[in-house]
Amino acid sequence: MSAASERAGALISELRNIVSSGALSEKERVELLQSVVKFTTLLEKPEDAITKLLYTPSRFVALRVCSELKLFNQIVEHGPITSKELAHATGVDQLLIERLLRVLTASDFVTETAVATYAPSGVTEALATRLMTGMVEAVYDVGLPGMTAIPEYLRNTSYKNPHDAANGPWQLGRGIKDQQIFSWLQQHPRELGLMQTYFEADRGSRPNWVDWFPVEEKLIQNSGLDKDQVLLVDVAGGRGHELSAFLDKFPNLPGRLILQDQPHVLDDPTLGLDPRIEKKTIDFWVEGPVQGARIYYMKFILHDWSDEQCLQILSHLTAAMDKSTSLLVVEDFIIPDTGCHLLPAMWDIEMMAFLSAMERTRSQWQKLLSAAGLDVLGMYDPPGDGTGIIVSRLSS
């Protein structure tokens, strides 16, 4: 082994020890990850970096097929397991399994222990869960047509920034017109279920806002709430996963917790909510949420829509707010003017593909909320590369 290889091996071992020790904060972890990416870029020749990027879709294809075949579950439950054993368990061609998993072992998504023999890595274990399976299938099955249509859409519109949620890249990729993705999903139950799982899982392993944001200090202190008043309304909160996390963190806070969404979401038989969480339907295009709550919480809602549509939604919400006590808490990406992390930058293009929408910068959030008659009390960046928190109240 060369001296350079030995130094690299020692560096990798040191890095592995640091990560496995759990000593890194989320901020340090993300900063270190950025440094590793820069180190990789330094080592990789430009032409090789471009070639690898061009062939990246093959990894997503392998991931999607293996997810559908439940190969990750088999590897987690029975690994180390051979391709022959996987073929017997699934009824899938053995050679096909080897070709698919070759891409994923090379990506360190699956561990290769011997010839055509596979064991689980941490990524494999994650891919065997309901949430990550749903994420993979949702992005691939629902989202990819919009992503692949972006170049054609932009050519057709003389490279105007997309803004029409009913006629954007996603509609072009699907071959439909004048229909937003959310109404399409109501007509396609399988894809709707995938997207609801996606919304449950989209935080990934990044810390929940209740674990890093000073909730009691900034939102609860001196509120004077009793058990019969509404503490928190999760507006368009899907399966209620964010409310559940809030309740787990603050089980003894007084006040009611209310999940509001459309009937087809709240009627989902898989919805297993704590009985302390109330369900109430809402169509935020035509009505406001429950009146007079202390906190109205919206995660990944306003980033779905243009400023004009957001103002329509917010006009109904602000009409429900109490001028002296209510707060609006928006959880979303807050794009910095420079030095944006890769995740929110990529998410921004996803929003373009799905909804002709976008992630907003700090100044864009300020402008939008001010136009809605709200005073921004603070914008709080997360400890890593995830979503931030914006707190506002009715303008005085």
Short mmCIF file of C-alpha atoms in Angstrom, two decimals:
data_model
loop_
_atom_site.label_atom_id
_atom_site.label_comp_id
_atom_site.label_asym_id
_atom_site.label_seq_id
_atom_site.Cartn_x
_atom_site.Cartn_y
_atom_site.Cartn_z
CA MET A 1 0.00 0.00 0.00
CA SER A 2 1.33 3.45 -0.89
CA ALA A 3 1.93 6.16 1.68
CA ALA A 4 -0.93 8.19 0.21
CA SER A 5 -3.31 5.22 0.55
CA GLU A 6 -2.23 4.66 4.14
CA ARG A 7 -2.89 8.30 5.01
CA ALA A 8 -6.31 8.12 3.37
CA GLY A 9 -7.12 4.92 5.25
CA ALA A 10 -6.11 6.48 8.55
CA LEU A 11 -8.23 9.54 7.81
CA ILE A 12 -11.25 7.35 7.04
CA SER A 13 -10.76 5.38 10.28
CA GLU A 14 -10.52 8.60 12.27
CA LEU A 15 -13.65 9.94 10.61
CA ARG A 16 -15.52 6.69 11.28
CA ASN A 17 -14.59 6.87 14.97
CA ILE A 18 -15.76 10.48 15.24
CA VAL A 19 -19.11 9.72 13.61
CA SER A 20 -19.75 6.48 15.52
CA SER A 21 -18.93 8.15 18.85
CA GLY A 22 -21.99 10.37 18.53
CA ALA A 23 -19.93 13.37 19.55
CA LEU A 24 -20.93 15.50 16.57
CA SER A 25 -23.71 18.05 16.82
CA GLU A 26 -26.07 18.32 13.86
CA LYS A 27 -24.36 21.56 12.81
CA GLU A 28 -20.92 19.93 13.00
CA ARG A 29 -22.13 16.85 11.13
CA VAL A 30 -23.42 18.92 8.21
CA GLU A 31 -20.30 21.08 8.13
CA LEU A 32 -18.10 17.99 8.08
CA LEU A 33 -20.22 16.47 5.33
CA GLN A 34 -19.75 19.60 3.23
CA SER A 35 -16.00 19.34 3.74
CA VAL A 36 -16.05 15.69 2.64
CA VAL A 37 -17.96 16.63 -0.51
CA LYS A 38 -15.35 19.30 -1.29
CA PHE A 39 -12.60 16.75 -0.65
CA THR A 40 -14.26 14.33 -3.08
CA THR A 41 -14.53 17.08 -5.68
CA LEU A 42 -10.85 17.83 -5.22
CA LEU A 43 -9.88 14.19 -5.84
CA GLU A 44 -12.28 13.58 -8.69
CA LYS A 45 -11.30 14.65 -12.18
CA PRO A 46 -13.89 17.02 -13.71
CA GLU A 47 -14.78 14.70 -16.59
CA ASP A 48 -15.26 11.80 -14.17
CA ALA A 49 -17.52 13.89 -11.93
CA ILE A 50 -19.70 14.77 -14.92
CA THR A 51 -19.83 11.18 -16.17
CA LYS A 52 -20.82 9.87 -12.75
CA LEU A 53 -23.60 12.47 -12.53
CA LEU A 54 -24.93 11.47 -15.95
CA TYR A 55 -25.21 7.85 -14.86
CA THR A 56 -26.72 8.63 -11.45
CA PRO A 57 -30.29 7.82 -12.65
CA SER A 58 -29.24 4.16 -12.88
CA ARG A 59 -28.79 4.15 -9.10
CA PHE A 60 -32.31 5.51 -8.59
CA VAL A 61 -33.70 2.88 -11.00
CA ALA A 62 -31.96 0.08 -9.09
CA LEU A 63 -33.21 1.54 -5.81
CA ARG A 64 -36.80 1.72 -7.06
CA VAL A 65 -36.88 -1.85 -8.40
CA CYS A 66 -35.21 -3.34 -5.32
CA SER A 67 -37.68 -1.45 -3.15
CA GLU A 68 -40.62 -2.90 -5.06
CA LEU A 69 -39.16 -6.42 -4.82
CA LYS A 70 -38.64 -6.02 -1.04
CA LEU A 71 -34.99 -7.05 -1.47
CA PHE A 72 -33.92 -4.67 1.29
CA ASN A 73 -36.32 -6.34 3.72
CA GLN A 74 -34.94 -9.75 2.80
CA ILE A 75 -31.36 -8.60 3.28
CA VAL A 76 -32.14 -7.01 6.65
CA GLU A 77 -34.08 -10.06 7.89
CA HIS A 78 -31.80 -12.81 6.55
CA GLY A 79 -28.46 -11.27 5.62
CA PRO A 80 -25.82 -12.26 4.81
CA ILE A 81 -27.89 -13.72 1.99
CA THR A 82 -26.88 -14.84 -1.49
CA SER A 83 -28.42 -13.78 -4.79
CA LYS A 84 -29.56 -17.39 -5.23
CA GLU A 85 -31.40 -17.28 -1.91
CA LEU A 86 -32.92 -13.89 -2.78
CA ALA A 87 -34.07 -15.25 -6.13
CA HIS A 88 -35.70 -18.23 -4.42
CA ALA A 89 -37.41 -15.99 -1.84
CA THR A 90 -38.75 -13.47 -4.36
CA GLY A 91 -39.19 -15.44 -7.59
CA VAL A 92 -36.96 -12.93 -9.40
CA ASP A 93 -34.23 -13.80 -11.89
CA GLN A 94 -30.94 -14.29 -10.02
CA LEU A 95 -28.83 -12.49 -12.62
CA LEU A 96 -31.17 -9.48 -12.52
CA ILE A 97 -30.81 -9.32 -8.73
CA GLU A 98 -27.02 -9.35 -9.01
CA ARG A 99 -27.03 -6.56 -11.61
CA LEU A 100 -29.34 -4.35 -9.55
CA LEU A 101 -27.48 -4.89 -6.28
CA ARG A 102 -24.11 -4.33 -7.92
CA VAL A 103 -25.05 -0.66 -8.32
CA LEU A 104 -26.14 -0.42 -4.70
CA THR A 105 -23.12 -2.19 -3.20
CA ALA A 106 -20.90 0.17 -5.21
CA SER A 107 -22.92 3.03 -3.67
CA ASP A 108 -22.49 1.61 -0.13
CA PHE A 109 -26.26 1.25 0.16
CA VAL A 110 -25.84 -2.51 0.66
CA THR A 111 -22.82 -4.37 2.06
CA GLU A 112 -21.16 -7.02 -0.14
CA THR A 113 -19.58 -9.71 2.09
CA ALA A 114 -18.61 -12.28 -0.57
CA VAL A 115 -19.38 -13.15 -4.17
CA ALA A 116 -23.09 -12.37 -4.75
CA THR A 117 -23.63 -12.25 -0.98
CA TYR A 118 -25.26 -9.28 0.72
CA ALA A 119 -25.60 -7.91 4.24
CA PRO A 120 -27.41 -4.84 5.50
CA SER A 121 -25.78 -1.48 6.02
CA GLY A 122 -27.43 1.40 7.86
CA VAL A 123 -28.85 2.60 4.54
CA THR A 124 -30.26 -0.87 3.79
CA GLU A 125 -32.02 -0.90 7.16
CA ALA A 126 -33.53 2.51 6.44
CA LEU A 127 -34.68 1.40 2.98
CA ALA A 128 -36.49 -1.55 4.53
CA THR A 129 -38.80 0.75 6.51
CA ARG A 130 -42.28 1.87 5.43
CA LEU A 131 -41.34 5.54 5.44
CA MET A 132 -38.23 5.29 3.25
CA THR A 133 -39.93 2.84 0.87
CA GLY A 134 -42.75 5.34 0.49
CA MET A 135 -40.29 8.19 -0.12
CA VAL A 136 -38.48 6.26 -2.87
CA GLU A 137 -41.67 5.24 -4.62
CA ALA A 138 -43.34 8.64 -4.27
CA VAL A 139 -40.46 10.61 -5.76
CA TYR A 140 -39.91 8.09 -8.55
CA ASP A 141 -43.52 7.31 -9.47
CA VAL A 142 -45.12 10.70 -8.90
CA GLY A 143 -42.31 13.20 -9.29
CA LEU A 144 -39.93 12.05 -12.01
CA PRO A 145 -42.19 12.87 -14.98
CA GLY A 146 -42.10 16.52 -13.90
CA MET A 147 -38.34 16.52 -13.40
CA THR A 148 -37.60 15.07 -16.82
CA ALA A 149 -40.01 17.56 -18.48
CA ILE A 150 -38.35 20.70 -17.05
CA PRO A 151 -35.98 21.35 -20.01
CA GLU A 152 -38.79 21.00 -22.58
CA TYR A 153 -41.15 23.12 -20.47
CA LEU A 154 -38.60 25.91 -20.15
CA ARG A 155 -37.89 25.85 -23.88
CA ASN A 156 -41.63 26.08 -24.58
CA THR A 157 -42.02 29.09 -22.27
CA SER A 158 -38.87 30.95 -23.43
CA TYR A 159 -37.25 30.17 -20.08
CA LYS A 160 -39.73 31.98 -17.86
CA ASN A 161 -39.71 30.97 -14.20
CA PRO A 162 -42.63 28.49 -13.76
CA HIS A 163 -45.59 29.87 -11.80
CA ASP A 164 -48.76 28.08 -13.01
CA ALA A 165 -49.45 25.17 -10.63
CA ALA A 166 -52.02 23.70 -13.04
CA ASN A 167 -49.83 23.86 -16.16
CA GLY A 168 -46.19 23.32 -15.31
CA PRO A 169 -43.44 20.77 -15.89
CA TRP A 170 -45.32 18.08 -13.97
CA GLN A 171 -48.40 18.41 -16.18
CA LEU A 172 -46.26 18.37 -19.32
CA GLY A 173 -44.52 15.22 -18.14
CA ARG A 174 -47.86 13.57 -17.35
CA GLY A 175 -49.52 14.70 -20.57
CA ILE A 176 -52.34 16.51 -18.78
CA LYS A 177 -53.53 20.13 -18.67
CA ASP A 178 -55.35 22.42 -16.27
CA GLN A 179 -55.06 20.14 -13.24
CA GLN A 180 -53.01 20.66 -10.10
CA ILE A 181 -51.17 17.71 -8.65
CA PHE A 182 -53.29 17.62 -5.48
CA SER A 183 -56.57 17.17 -7.37
CA TRP A 184 -54.88 14.51 -9.54
CA LEU A 185 -53.77 12.65 -6.42
CA GLN A 186 -57.35 12.48 -5.14
CA GLN A 187 -58.19 10.53 -8.31
CA HIS A 188 -55.23 8.15 -7.84
CA PRO A 189 -55.42 6.52 -4.39
CA ARG A 190 -52.17 4.58 -4.65
CA GLU A 191 -50.13 7.66 -5.51
CA LEU A 192 -51.99 9.68 -2.86
CA GLY A 193 -50.96 7.11 -0.25
CA LEU A 194 -47.35 7.29 -1.42
CA MET A 195 -47.33 11.08 -1.14
CA GLN A 196 -48.88 11.01 2.34
CA THR A 197 -46.08 8.67 3.40
CA TYR A 198 -43.60 11.02 1.72
CA PHE A 199 -44.94 13.91 3.83
CA GLU A 200 -44.46 11.80 6.96
CA ALA A 201 -40.88 10.98 6.06
CA ASP A 202 -39.58 14.15 4.40
CA ARG A 203 -37.77 15.38 7.53
CA GLY A 204 -35.46 12.37 7.30
CA SER A 205 -33.20 12.09 10.33
CA ARG A 206 -32.91 15.85 10.76
CA PRO A 207 -33.99 17.04 14.20
CA ASN A 208 -37.63 17.92 14.69
CA TRP A 209 -38.26 21.62 15.27
CA VAL A 210 -39.55 20.94 18.79
CA ASP A 211 -36.11 19.55 19.70
CA TRP A 212 -34.07 22.60 18.70
CA PHE A 213 -36.42 25.59 18.67
CA PRO A 214 -37.20 27.17 22.10
CA VAL A 215 -40.93 26.42 21.86
CA GLU A 216 -41.92 27.25 25.42
CA GLU A 217 -39.86 30.44 25.59
CA LYS A 218 -40.94 31.88 22.22
CA LEU A 219 -44.48 30.52 21.82
CA ILE A 220 -46.00 29.40 25.12
CA GLN A 221 -44.63 31.66 27.84
CA ASN A 222 -47.25 33.94 29.42
CA SER A 223 -49.97 32.59 27.12
CA GLY A 224 -52.37 31.98 30.02
CA LEU A 225 -53.90 28.97 28.28
CA ASP A 226 -56.20 26.53 30.01
CA LYS A 227 -57.13 23.00 28.95
CA ASP A 228 -60.22 24.10 26.99
CA GLN A 229 -58.46 26.63 24.79
CA VAL A 230 -56.72 25.75 21.53
CA LEU A 231 -52.96 25.54 21.92
CA LEU A 232 -51.92 24.43 18.44
CA VAL A 233 -53.60 23.92 15.07
CA ASP A 234 -51.64 22.02 12.42
CA VAL A 235 -53.03 23.48 9.20
CA ALA A 236 -53.03 20.93 6.35
CA GLY A 237 -51.06 18.64 8.63
CA GLY A 238 -51.54 15.37 6.75
CA ARG A 239 -51.36 12.30 8.97
CA GLY A 240 -50.66 14.38 12.07
CA HIS A 241 -47.04 13.29 12.48
CA GLU A 242 -45.90 16.78 13.47
CA LEU A 243 -48.64 17.13 16.08
CA SER A 244 -47.69 13.70 17.44
CA ALA A 245 -44.07 14.83 17.79
CA PHE A 246 -45.22 18.01 19.56
CA LEU A 247 -47.35 15.99 21.96
CA ASP A 248 -44.50 13.58 22.69
CA LYS A 249 -42.23 16.52 23.51
CA PHE A 250 -44.80 18.49 25.56
CA PRO A 251 -47.30 15.97 26.97
CA ASN A 252 -48.33 18.19 29.88
CA LEU A 253 -48.94 21.55 28.21
CA PRO A 254 -52.51 22.79 28.68
CA GLY A 255 -54.71 23.37 25.65
CA ARG A 256 -56.22 21.47 22.74
CA LEU A 257 -54.30 20.13 19.74
CA ILE A 258 -56.16 20.13 16.43
CA LEU A 259 -55.25 18.56 13.10
CA GLN A 260 -56.95 20.17 10.10
CA ASP A 261 -56.87 18.82 6.57
CA GLN A 262 -59.20 17.72 3.80
CA PRO A 263 -61.71 14.90 4.45
CA HIS A 264 -59.95 12.33 2.23
CA VAL A 265 -56.79 12.80 4.32
CA LEU A 266 -58.44 12.69 7.74
CA ASP A 267 -60.60 9.69 6.78
CA ASP A 268 -57.50 7.58 6.01
CA PRO A 269 -57.99 4.31 7.94
CA THR A 270 -54.24 4.11 8.62
CA LEU A 271 -54.37 7.33 10.63
CA GLY A 272 -53.49 6.28 14.17
CA LEU A 273 -53.64 9.48 16.19
CA ASP A 274 -53.39 9.96 19.92
CA PRO A 275 -56.96 10.51 21.20
CA ARG A 276 -55.89 13.89 22.54
CA ILE A 277 -55.49 15.14 18.95
CA GLU A 278 -58.75 16.38 17.47
CA LYS A 279 -59.51 16.15 13.74
CA LYS A 280 -61.36 18.89 11.87
CA THR A 281 -61.73 19.28 8.11
CA ILE A 282 -60.63 22.38 6.23
CA ASP A 283 -60.42 23.71 2.70
CA PHE A 284 -57.94 26.54 3.16
CA TRP A 285 -58.89 28.07 -0.19
CA VAL A 286 -62.32 29.03 1.09
CA GLU A 287 -62.20 28.98 4.89
CA GLY A 288 -59.92 29.60 7.83
CA PRO A 289 -58.85 27.19 10.55
CA VAL A 290 -60.27 26.99 14.06
CA GLN A 291 -60.63 30.47 15.56
CA GLY A 292 -58.40 32.00 18.22
CA ALA A 293 -55.65 29.38 18.60
CA ARG A 294 -52.39 30.28 20.29
CA ILE A 295 -50.28 28.68 17.51
CA TYR A 296 -51.13 28.06 13.86
CA TYR A 297 -48.47 25.78 12.43
CA MET A 298 -47.82 25.24 8.72
CA LYS A 299 -45.06 22.95 7.53
CA PHE A 300 -44.24 22.74 3.82
CA ILE A 301 -47.55 24.37 2.84
CA LEU A 302 -46.71 27.86 1.61
CA HIS A 303 -43.76 26.62 -0.45
CA ASP A 304 -46.31 24.78 -2.61
CA TRP A 305 -47.87 27.98 -3.94
CA SER A 306 -47.15 31.29 -5.63
CA ASP A 307 -47.24 34.50 -3.60
CA GLU A 308 -50.73 35.29 -4.92
CA GLN A 309 -52.07 31.90 -3.85
CA CYS A 310 -50.29 32.11 -0.50
CA LEU A 311 -51.95 35.45 0.17
CA GLN A 312 -55.34 33.85 -0.48
CA ILE A 313 -54.56 31.05 2.00
CA LEU A 314 -53.16 33.49 4.55
CA SER A 315 -56.14 35.82 4.27
CA HIS A 316 -58.35 33.06 5.67
CA LEU A 317 -55.81 32.11 8.30
CA THR A 318 -55.21 35.64 9.58
CA ALA A 319 -58.98 36.14 9.85
CA ALA A 320 -58.98 33.31 12.40
CA MET A 321 -56.09 34.71 14.46
CA ASP A 322 -56.53 36.61 17.70
CA LYS A 323 -54.72 39.94 17.43
CA SER A 324 -53.27 39.84 20.92
CA THR A 325 -52.44 36.15 21.42
CA SER A 326 -52.21 34.17 18.14
CA LEU A 327 -48.94 33.30 16.42
CA LEU A 328 -48.26 31.81 13.00
CA VAL A 329 -45.37 29.35 12.91
CA VAL A 330 -44.12 28.46 9.42
CA GLU A 331 -41.66 25.62 9.10
CA ASP A 332 -39.92 25.69 5.74
CA PHE A 333 -36.55 26.21 4.14
CA ILE A 334 -35.13 29.71 4.52
CA ILE A 335 -32.78 30.04 1.58
CA PRO A 336 -29.66 32.14 2.35
CA ASP A 337 -28.43 34.71 -0.15
CA THR A 338 -25.13 32.85 -0.43
CA GLY A 339 -23.79 29.49 0.66
CA CYS A 340 -27.02 27.51 0.32
CA HIS A 341 -26.81 23.87 1.39
CA LEU A 342 -27.34 21.30 -1.36
CA LEU A 343 -30.53 19.82 0.11
CA PRO A 344 -32.72 22.98 0.01
CA ALA A 345 -31.23 23.93 -3.38
CA MET A 346 -32.29 20.55 -4.81
CA TRP A 347 -35.65 20.77 -3.02
CA ASP A 348 -36.25 24.07 -4.79
CA ILE A 349 -35.97 22.35 -8.18
CA GLU A 350 -38.32 19.61 -6.93
CA MET A 351 -40.86 22.32 -6.16
CA MET A 352 -40.46 23.65 -9.67
CA ALA A 353 -41.12 20.17 -11.06
CA PHE A 354 -44.10 19.27 -8.87
CA LEU A 355 -45.95 22.56 -8.47
CA SER A 356 -44.25 25.32 -10.47
CA ALA A 357 -43.41 26.65 -7.01
CA MET A 358 -40.23 27.52 -5.13
CA GLU A 359 -38.40 27.73 -1.83
CA ARG A 360 -38.07 31.29 -0.54
CA THR A 361 -35.20 33.41 0.67
CA ARG A 362 -35.31 35.34 3.93
CA SER A 363 -36.29 38.56 2.13
CA GLN A 364 -38.96 36.77 0.09
CA TRP A 365 -40.51 35.36 3.27
CA GLN A 366 -40.46 38.81 4.84
CA LYS A 367 -42.17 40.35 1.81
CA LEU A 368 -44.84 37.64 1.61
CA LEU A 369 -45.79 37.69 5.28
CA SER A 370 -45.81 41.47 5.44
CA ALA A 371 -48.16 41.57 2.45
CA ALA A 372 -50.44 39.20 4.37
CA GLY A 373 -50.68 41.64 7.28
CA LEU A 374 -48.20 39.85 9.52
CA ASP A 375 -45.22 41.10 11.50
CA VAL A 376 -42.28 38.70 11.49
CA LEU A 377 -41.02 38.24 15.06
CA GLY A 378 -38.10 36.07 14.06
CA MET A 379 -36.60 33.73 11.48
CA TYR A 380 -34.62 30.90 13.02
CA ASP A 381 -32.15 28.76 11.10
CA PRO A 382 -31.94 25.05 11.94
CA PRO A 383 -28.80 23.47 13.42
CA GLY A 384 -28.00 21.73 10.12
CA ASP A 385 -29.33 21.83 6.56
CA GLY A 386 -33.01 21.30 7.29
CA THR A 387 -36.04 23.54 7.62
CA GLY A 388 -36.12 26.76 9.60
CA ILE A 389 -38.83 28.34 11.72
CA ILE A 390 -40.55 31.67 11.03
CA VAL A 391 -42.73 33.19 13.75
CA SER A 392 -45.15 36.02 13.01
CA ARG A 393 -48.24 37.71 14.42
CA LEU A 394 -50.92 40.06 13.14
CA SER A 395 -49.57 43.52 12.38
CA SER A 396 -50.32 46.05 15.09
#
